Amino acid sequence: INPNLIEAKLNLENIKRKGLPLWHIPMMNDDKRNNAYKRAIRLAIKESQYVLEIGTGSGLLSMMAIDAGAKKVITCEASELIAKVAKKIIIKNGYTNKIKIINKKSTELSVGKDLDQKADLIISEILSSEFVGEGVQSTISDANKRLIKENGKMIPEFGEIRVALIESTPEIKNELFVDQVDEYDLSEFNNIMGNKFELPYLGRKAKPSFLSKTEVPFSFDFYDKEIKPKQERVLEIKPTKSGICLGLITWLKLKLYDNIYFENNPDQKSTSGWVNPIYKFNQPLKVSKGEVIRIKATLLIDKVWFELIRNQHSD
């Protein structure tokens, strides 16, 4: 009614932020990820295949699938707003009669109603930076049971959560901890802060340094029909050098298809849309080479958590 009402504009901005998190744009501009998916799609698609994409987003992967030779692409998107703009993008790029967008979750799709048949290939990119945060387990389990043909293919096919101890650097430490400020000791404030941080600049402005080899606490087979139950593991990680450890840094490694992989390793300078969560300790920890650092790793259906439980020197 009043286009100049600033309160209404601020409310609209808040709604947009909740419905469309800022990570959408970096994900769309992630050339490394996009190129890996494009190569996987071109390798996986055989002529005249029926393809289902779970999670339309901008429609990019669906358009790639048509260009790779798919006969028909059905793509589903839970967000009404995103589905509407994806339809505009698909029309604008000339794919109107080749890609059908359905504004539903994949778990709500019905073969014979929404889908003419089960899919030869299912493409998805419904991974959070912590891997499981967007309901990937329940979604892929359901798709394997109901939506894909026998011996049908998936992109991705397999995935891992990878972790390593992260070494203290001035840039990263100043984001995670407070110590001396103008000769005042403020370190007690660290104990009331949260332990999980996502620093988007990692890999762009600061290259993290690892204090350990890579560990793989959890892995996922995208052809699995069953959801992994709650899992707990104790990782015994030995630092490869002495130093100050801030906590644990995590990243993803995906086998997209056949021999095509994608990994957003923070040790390799990149601009991945998936950030690298850090599970920090309450206080920076001095570690020695060969010392055993024990980390409790917990996997829930849609969450993962890492915490320091205790450390001990090895014999």
CSV table of N, CA, C and O in Angstrom, one decimal, residues 248-310:
chain,number,residue,atom,x,y,z
A,248,LEU,N,38.5,-28.8,15.5
A,248,LEU,CA,38.4,-29.8,14.3
A,248,LEU,C,37.8,-29.0,13.2
A,248,LEU,O,36.8,-28.4,13.3
A,249,ILE,N,38.3,-29.2,12.0
A,249,ILE,CA,37.7,-28.6,10.8
A,249,ILE,C,37.2,-29.8,9.9
A,249,ILE,O,37.8,-30.8,9.9
A,250,THR,N,36.0,-29.5,9.3
A,250,THR,CA,35.4,-30.6,8.5
A,250,THR,C,35.2,-30.2,7.0
A,250,THR,O,35.1,-29.0,6.7
A,251,TRP,N,35.0,-31.2,6.2
A,251,TRP,CA,34.7,-30.9,4.8
A,251,TRP,C,34.1,-32.2,4.2
A,251,TRP,O,33.9,-33.2,4.8
A,252,LEU,N,33.7,-32.0,2.9
A,252,LEU,CA,33.0,-33.1,2.2
A,252,LEU,C,33.9,-33.7,1.1
A,252,LEU,O,34.6,-32.9,0.4
A,253,LYS,N,33.8,-35.0,0.8
A,253,LYS,CA,34.3,-35.6,-0.4
A,253,LYS,C,33.2,-36.4,-1.0
A,253,LYS,O,32.6,-37.3,-0.4
A,254,LEU,N,32.9,-36.1,-2.3
A,254,LEU,CA,31.8,-36.8,-3.0
A,254,LEU,C,32.4,-37.6,-4.2
A,254,LEU,O,33.2,-37.1,-4.9
A,255,LYS,N,31.9,-38.8,-4.3
A,255,LYS,CA,32.1,-39.5,-5.6
A,255,LYS,C,30.8,-39.3,-6.4
A,255,LYS,O,29.7,-39.8,-6.1
A,256,LEU,N,30.9,-38.4,-7.3
A,256,LEU,CA,29.7,-38.0,-8.1
A,256,LEU,C,29.2,-39.1,-9.0
A,256,LEU,O,28.1,-39.5,-9.0
A,257,TYR,N,30.2,-39.7,-9.8
A,257,TYR,CA,29.8,-40.8,-10.7
A,257,TYR,C,31.1,-41.4,-11.2
A,257,TYR,O,32.0,-40.6,-11.7
A,258,ASP,N,31.2,-42.7,-11.2
A,258,ASP,CA,32.3,-43.4,-11.7
A,258,ASP,C,33.6,-42.9,-11.1
A,258,ASP,O,33.8,-43.0,-9.9
A,259,ASN,N,34.5,-42.2,-11.8
A,259,ASN,CA,35.8,-41.7,-11.3
A,259,ASN,C,35.8,-40.2,-11.2
A,259,ASN,O,36.8,-39.6,-11.1
A,260,ILE,N,34.6,-39.6,-11.1
A,260,ILE,CA,34.5,-38.1,-10.9
A,260,ILE,C,34.2,-37.8,-9.5
A,260,ILE,O,33.2,-38.2,-8.9
A,261,TYR,N,35.1,-37.0,-8.9
A,261,TYR,CA,35.0,-36.7,-7.5
A,261,TYR,C,35.0,-35.2,-7.3
A,261,TYR,O,35.4,-34.4,-8.1
A,262,PHE,N,34.4,-34.7,-6.2
A,262,PHE,CA,34.4,-33.3,-5.7
A,262,PHE,C,34.8,-33.3,-4.3
A,262,PHE,O,34.2,-34.1,-3.5
A,263,GLU,N,35.7,-32.4,-3.9
A,263,GLU,CA,36.1,-32.3,-2.5
A,263,GLU,C,36.4,-30.8,-2.2
A,263,GLU,O,37.1,-30.1,-2.9
A,264,ASN,N,35.8,-30.3,-1.1
A,264,ASN,CA,36.0,-28.9,-0.7
A,264,ASN,C,37.0,-28.9,0.4
A,264,ASN,O,36.8,-28.3,1.4
A,265,ASN,N,38.2,-29.5,0.2
A,265,ASN,CA,39.2,-29.5,1.2
A,265,ASN,C,39.7,-28.1,1.5
A,265,ASN,O,40.1,-27.4,0.6
A,266,PRO,N,39.6,-27.7,2.8
A,266,PRO,CA,40.0,-26.3,3.1
A,266,PRO,C,41.5,-26.0,3.0
A,266,PRO,O,41.9,-24.9,3.0
A,267,ASP,N,42.3,-27.1,2.8
A,267,ASP,CA,43.7,-26.9,2.7
A,267,ASP,C,44.1,-26.6,1.2
A,267,ASP,O,45.2,-26.2,0.9
A,268,GLN,N,43.1,-26.6,0.4
A,268,GLN,CA,43.3,-26.2,-1.0
A,268,GLN,C,42.5,-25.0,-1.3
A,268,GLN,O,41.3,-25.0,-1.1
A,269,LYS,N,43.1,-23.9,-1.7
A,269,LYS,CA,42.4,-22.6,-1.9
A,269,LYS,C,41.3,-22.8,-2.9
A,269,LYS,O,41.5,-23.2,-4.0
A,270,SER,N,40.1,-22.5,-2.5
A,270,SER,CA,39.0,-22.6,-3.4
A,270,SER,C,37.9,-21.6,-3.0
A,270,SER,O,38.0,-20.9,-2.0
A,271,THR,N,36.8,-21.6,-3.7
A,271,THR,CA,35.7,-20.7,-3.4
A,271,THR,C,34.4,-21.6,-3.4
A,271,THR,O,33.4,-21.2,-4.0
A,272,SER,N,34.4,-22.7,-2.8
A,272,SER,CA,33.3,-23.6,-2.7
A,272,SER,C,32.1,-22.9,-2.0
A,272,SER,O,32.3,-22.3,-1.0
A,273,GLY,N,30.9,-23.2,-2.5
A,273,GLY,CA,29.7,-22.7,-1.8
A,273,GLY,C,29.5,-23.4,-0.5
A,273,GLY,O,28.8,-22.9,0.4
A,274,TRP,N,30.0,-24.7,-0.4
A,274,TRP,CA,30.0,-25.4,0.9
A,274,TRP,C,31.1,-24.8,1.7
A,274,TRP,O,32.3,-24.9,1.4
A,275,VAL,N,30.8,-24.3,2.9
A,275,VAL,CA,31.8,-23.8,3.8
A,275,VAL,C,32.4,-24.9,4.6
A,275,VAL,O,31.9,-26.1,4.5
A,276,ASN,N,33.4,-24.7,5.4
A,276,ASN,CA,34.0,-25.7,6.2
A,276,ASN,C,33.8,-25.5,7.7
A,276,ASN,O,34.4,-24.6,8.3
A,277,PRO,N,32.8,-26.2,8.3
A,277,PRO,CA,32.5,-26.0,9.7
A,277,PRO,C,33.7,-26.3,10.6
A,277,PRO,O,34.4,-27.3,10.3
A,278,ILE,N,33.9,-25.5,11.6
A,278,ILE,CA,34.9,-25.8,12.6
A,278,ILE,C,34.2,-26.0,13.9
A,278,ILE,O,33.3,-25.3,14.4
A,279,TYR,N,34.6,-27.1,14.6
A,279,TYR,CA,34.1,-27.5,15.9
A,279,TYR,C,35.2,-27.1,16.9
A,279,TYR,O,36.2,-27.9,17.0
A,280,LYS,N,35.2,-26.0,17.5
A,280,LYS,CA,36.3,-25.5,18.2
A,280,LYS,C,36.3,-26.0,19.7
A,280,LYS,O,35.2,-26.4,20.2
A,281,PHE,N,37.5,-26.1,20.3
A,281,PHE,CA,37.6,-26.4,21.7
A,281,PHE,C,37.2,-25.2,22.5
A,281,PHE,O,37.1,-24.1,22.0
A,282,ASN,N,36.9,-25.4,23.8
A,282,ASN,CA,36.6,-24.3,24.6
A,282,ASN,C,37.7,-23.3,24.7
A,282,ASN,O,37.5,-22.1,24.8
A,283,GLN,N,38.9,-23.8,24.7
A,283,GLN,CA,40.1,-22.9,24.7
A,283,GLN,C,41.1,-23.6,23.8
A,283,GLN,O,41.1,-24.8,23.5
A,284,PRO,N,42.0,-22.8,23.2
A,284,PRO,CA,43.1,-23.3,22.3
A,284,PRO,C,43.9,-24.4,23.1
A,284,PRO,O,44.1,-24.2,24.3
A,285,LEU,N,44.3,-25.4,22.5
A,285,LEU,CA,44.9,-26.6,23.1
A,285,LEU,C,46.3,-26.8,22.6
A,285,LEU,O,46.5,-26.9,21.4
A,286,LYS,N,47.3,-26.8,23.5
A,286,LYS,CA,48.7,-27.1,23.1
A,286,LYS,C,48.8,-28.6,22.9
A,286,LYS,O,48.5,-29.3,23.8
A,287,VAL,N,49.3,-29.0,21.7
A,287,VAL,CA,49.4,-30.4,21.5
A,287,VAL,C,50.9,-30.7,21.0
A,287,VAL,O,51.6,-29.9,20.5
A,288,SER,N,51.2,-32.0,21.2
A,288,SER,CA,52.6,-32.5,20.9
A,288,SER,C,52.4,-33.5,19.8
A,288,SER,O,51.5,-34.3,19.8
A,289,LYS,N,53.4,-33.6,19.0
A,289,LYS,CA,53.5,-34.7,17.9
A,289,LYS,C,53.4,-36.0,18.6
A,289,LYS,O,54.1,-36.3,19.5
A,290,GLY,N,52.5,-36.9,18.1
A,290,GLY,CA,52.3,-38.2,18.6
A,290,GLY,C,51.3,-38.3,19.8
A,290,GLY,O,51.0,-39.4,20.2
A,291,GLU,N,50.9,-37.2,20.3
A,291,GLU,CA,50.0,-37.2,21.4
A,291,GLU,C,48.6,-37.7,20.9
A,291,GLU,O,48.3,-37.5,19.7
A,292,VAL,N,47.8,-38.4,21.7
A,292,VAL,CA,46.5,-38.9,21.3
A,292,VAL,C,45.4,-37.8,21.7
A,292,VAL,O,45.3,-37.5,22.9
A,293,ILE,N,44.8,-37.3,20.7
A,293,ILE,CA,43.7,-36.4,20.9
A,293,ILE,C,42.4,-37.1,20.7
A,293,ILE,O,42.1,-37.6,19.5
A,294,ARG,N,41.5,-37.3,21.7
A,294,ARG,CA,40.3,-38.1,21.5
A,294,ARG,C,39.1,-37.2,21.3
A,294,ARG,O,38.8,-36.3,22.0
A,295,ILE,N,38.5,-37.4,20.1
A,295,ILE,CA,37.3,-36.7,19.7
A,295,ILE,C,36.1,-37.6,19.6
A,295,ILE,O,36.1,-38.6,19.0
A,296,LYS,N,35.0,-37.2,20.2
A,296,LYS,CA,33.8,-37.9,20.1
A,296,LYS,C,33.0,-37.4,18.9
A,296,LYS,O,32.7,-36.2,18.8
A,297,ALA,N,32.7,-38.3,18.0
A,297,ALA,CA,32.0,-37.9,16.8
A,297,ALA,C,30.6,-38.6,16.8
A,297,ALA,O,30.5,-39.8,17.1
A,298,THR,N,29.6,-37.8,16.6
A,298,THR,CA,28.2,-38.3,16.7
A,298,THR,C,27.4,-37.9,15.4
A,298,THR,O,27.5,-36.8,15.0
A,299,LEU,N,26.8,-38.9,14.9
A,299,LEU,CA,26.0,-38.7,13.7
A,299,LEU,C,24.5,-39.0,14.0
A,299,LEU,O,24.2,-40.1,14.5
A,300,LEU,N,23.6,-38.0,13.8
A,300,LEU,CA,22.2,-38.2,13.9
A,300,LEU,C,21.7,-38.2,12.5
A,300,LEU,O,22.4,-38.1,11.5
A,301,ILE,N,20.4,-38.3,12.3
A,301,ILE,CA,19.8,-38.4,10.9
A,301,ILE,C,20.1,-37.1,10.2
A,301,ILE,O,20.6,-37.2,9.0
A,302,ASP,N,20.0,-36.0,10.8
A,302,ASP,CA,20.2,-34.7,10.1
A,302,ASP,C,21.2,-33.8,10.7
A,302,ASP,O,21.2,-32.6,10.4
A,303,LYS,N,22.0,-34.3,11.6
A,303,LYS,CA,23.0,-33.5,12.3
A,303,LYS,C,24.2,-34.3,12.6
A,303,LYS,O,24.2,-35.6,12.6
A,304,VAL,N,25.4,-33.6,12.7
A,304,VAL,CA,26.6,-34.2,13.1
A,304,VAL,C,27.3,-33.3,14.1
A,304,VAL,O,27.1,-32.1,14.1
A,305,TRP,N,28.0,-34.0,15.1
A,305,TRP,CA,28.6,-33.2,16.1
A,305,TRP,C,30.0,-33.8,16.5
A,305,TRP,O,30.1,-35.0,16.5
A,306,PHE,N,30.9,-32.9,16.8
A,306,PHE,CA,32.3,-33.3,17.2
A,306,PHE,C,32.7,-32.5,18.5
A,306,PHE,O,32.4,-31.3,18.5
A,307,GLU,N,33.3,-33.2,19.4
A,307,GLU,CA,33.7,-32.6,20.6
A,307,GLU,C,34.9,-33.3,21.2
A,307,GLU,O,35.1,-34.5,21.1
A,308,LEU,N,35.8,-32.5,21.8
A,308,LEU,CA,37.0,-33.0,22.5
A,308,LEU,C,36.5,-33.7,23.8
A,308,LEU,O,35.8,-33.1,24.6
A,309,ILE,N,36.9,-34.9,24.1
A,309,ILE,CA,36.5,-35.6,25.3
A,309,ILE,C,37.6,-35.6,26.3
A,309,ILE,O,37.4,-35.5,27.5
A,310,ARG,N,38.8,-35.9,25.8
A,310,ARG,CA,40.0,-35.8,26.7
A,310,ARG,C,41.2,-36.1,25.8
A,310,ARG,O,41.1,-36.6,24.7
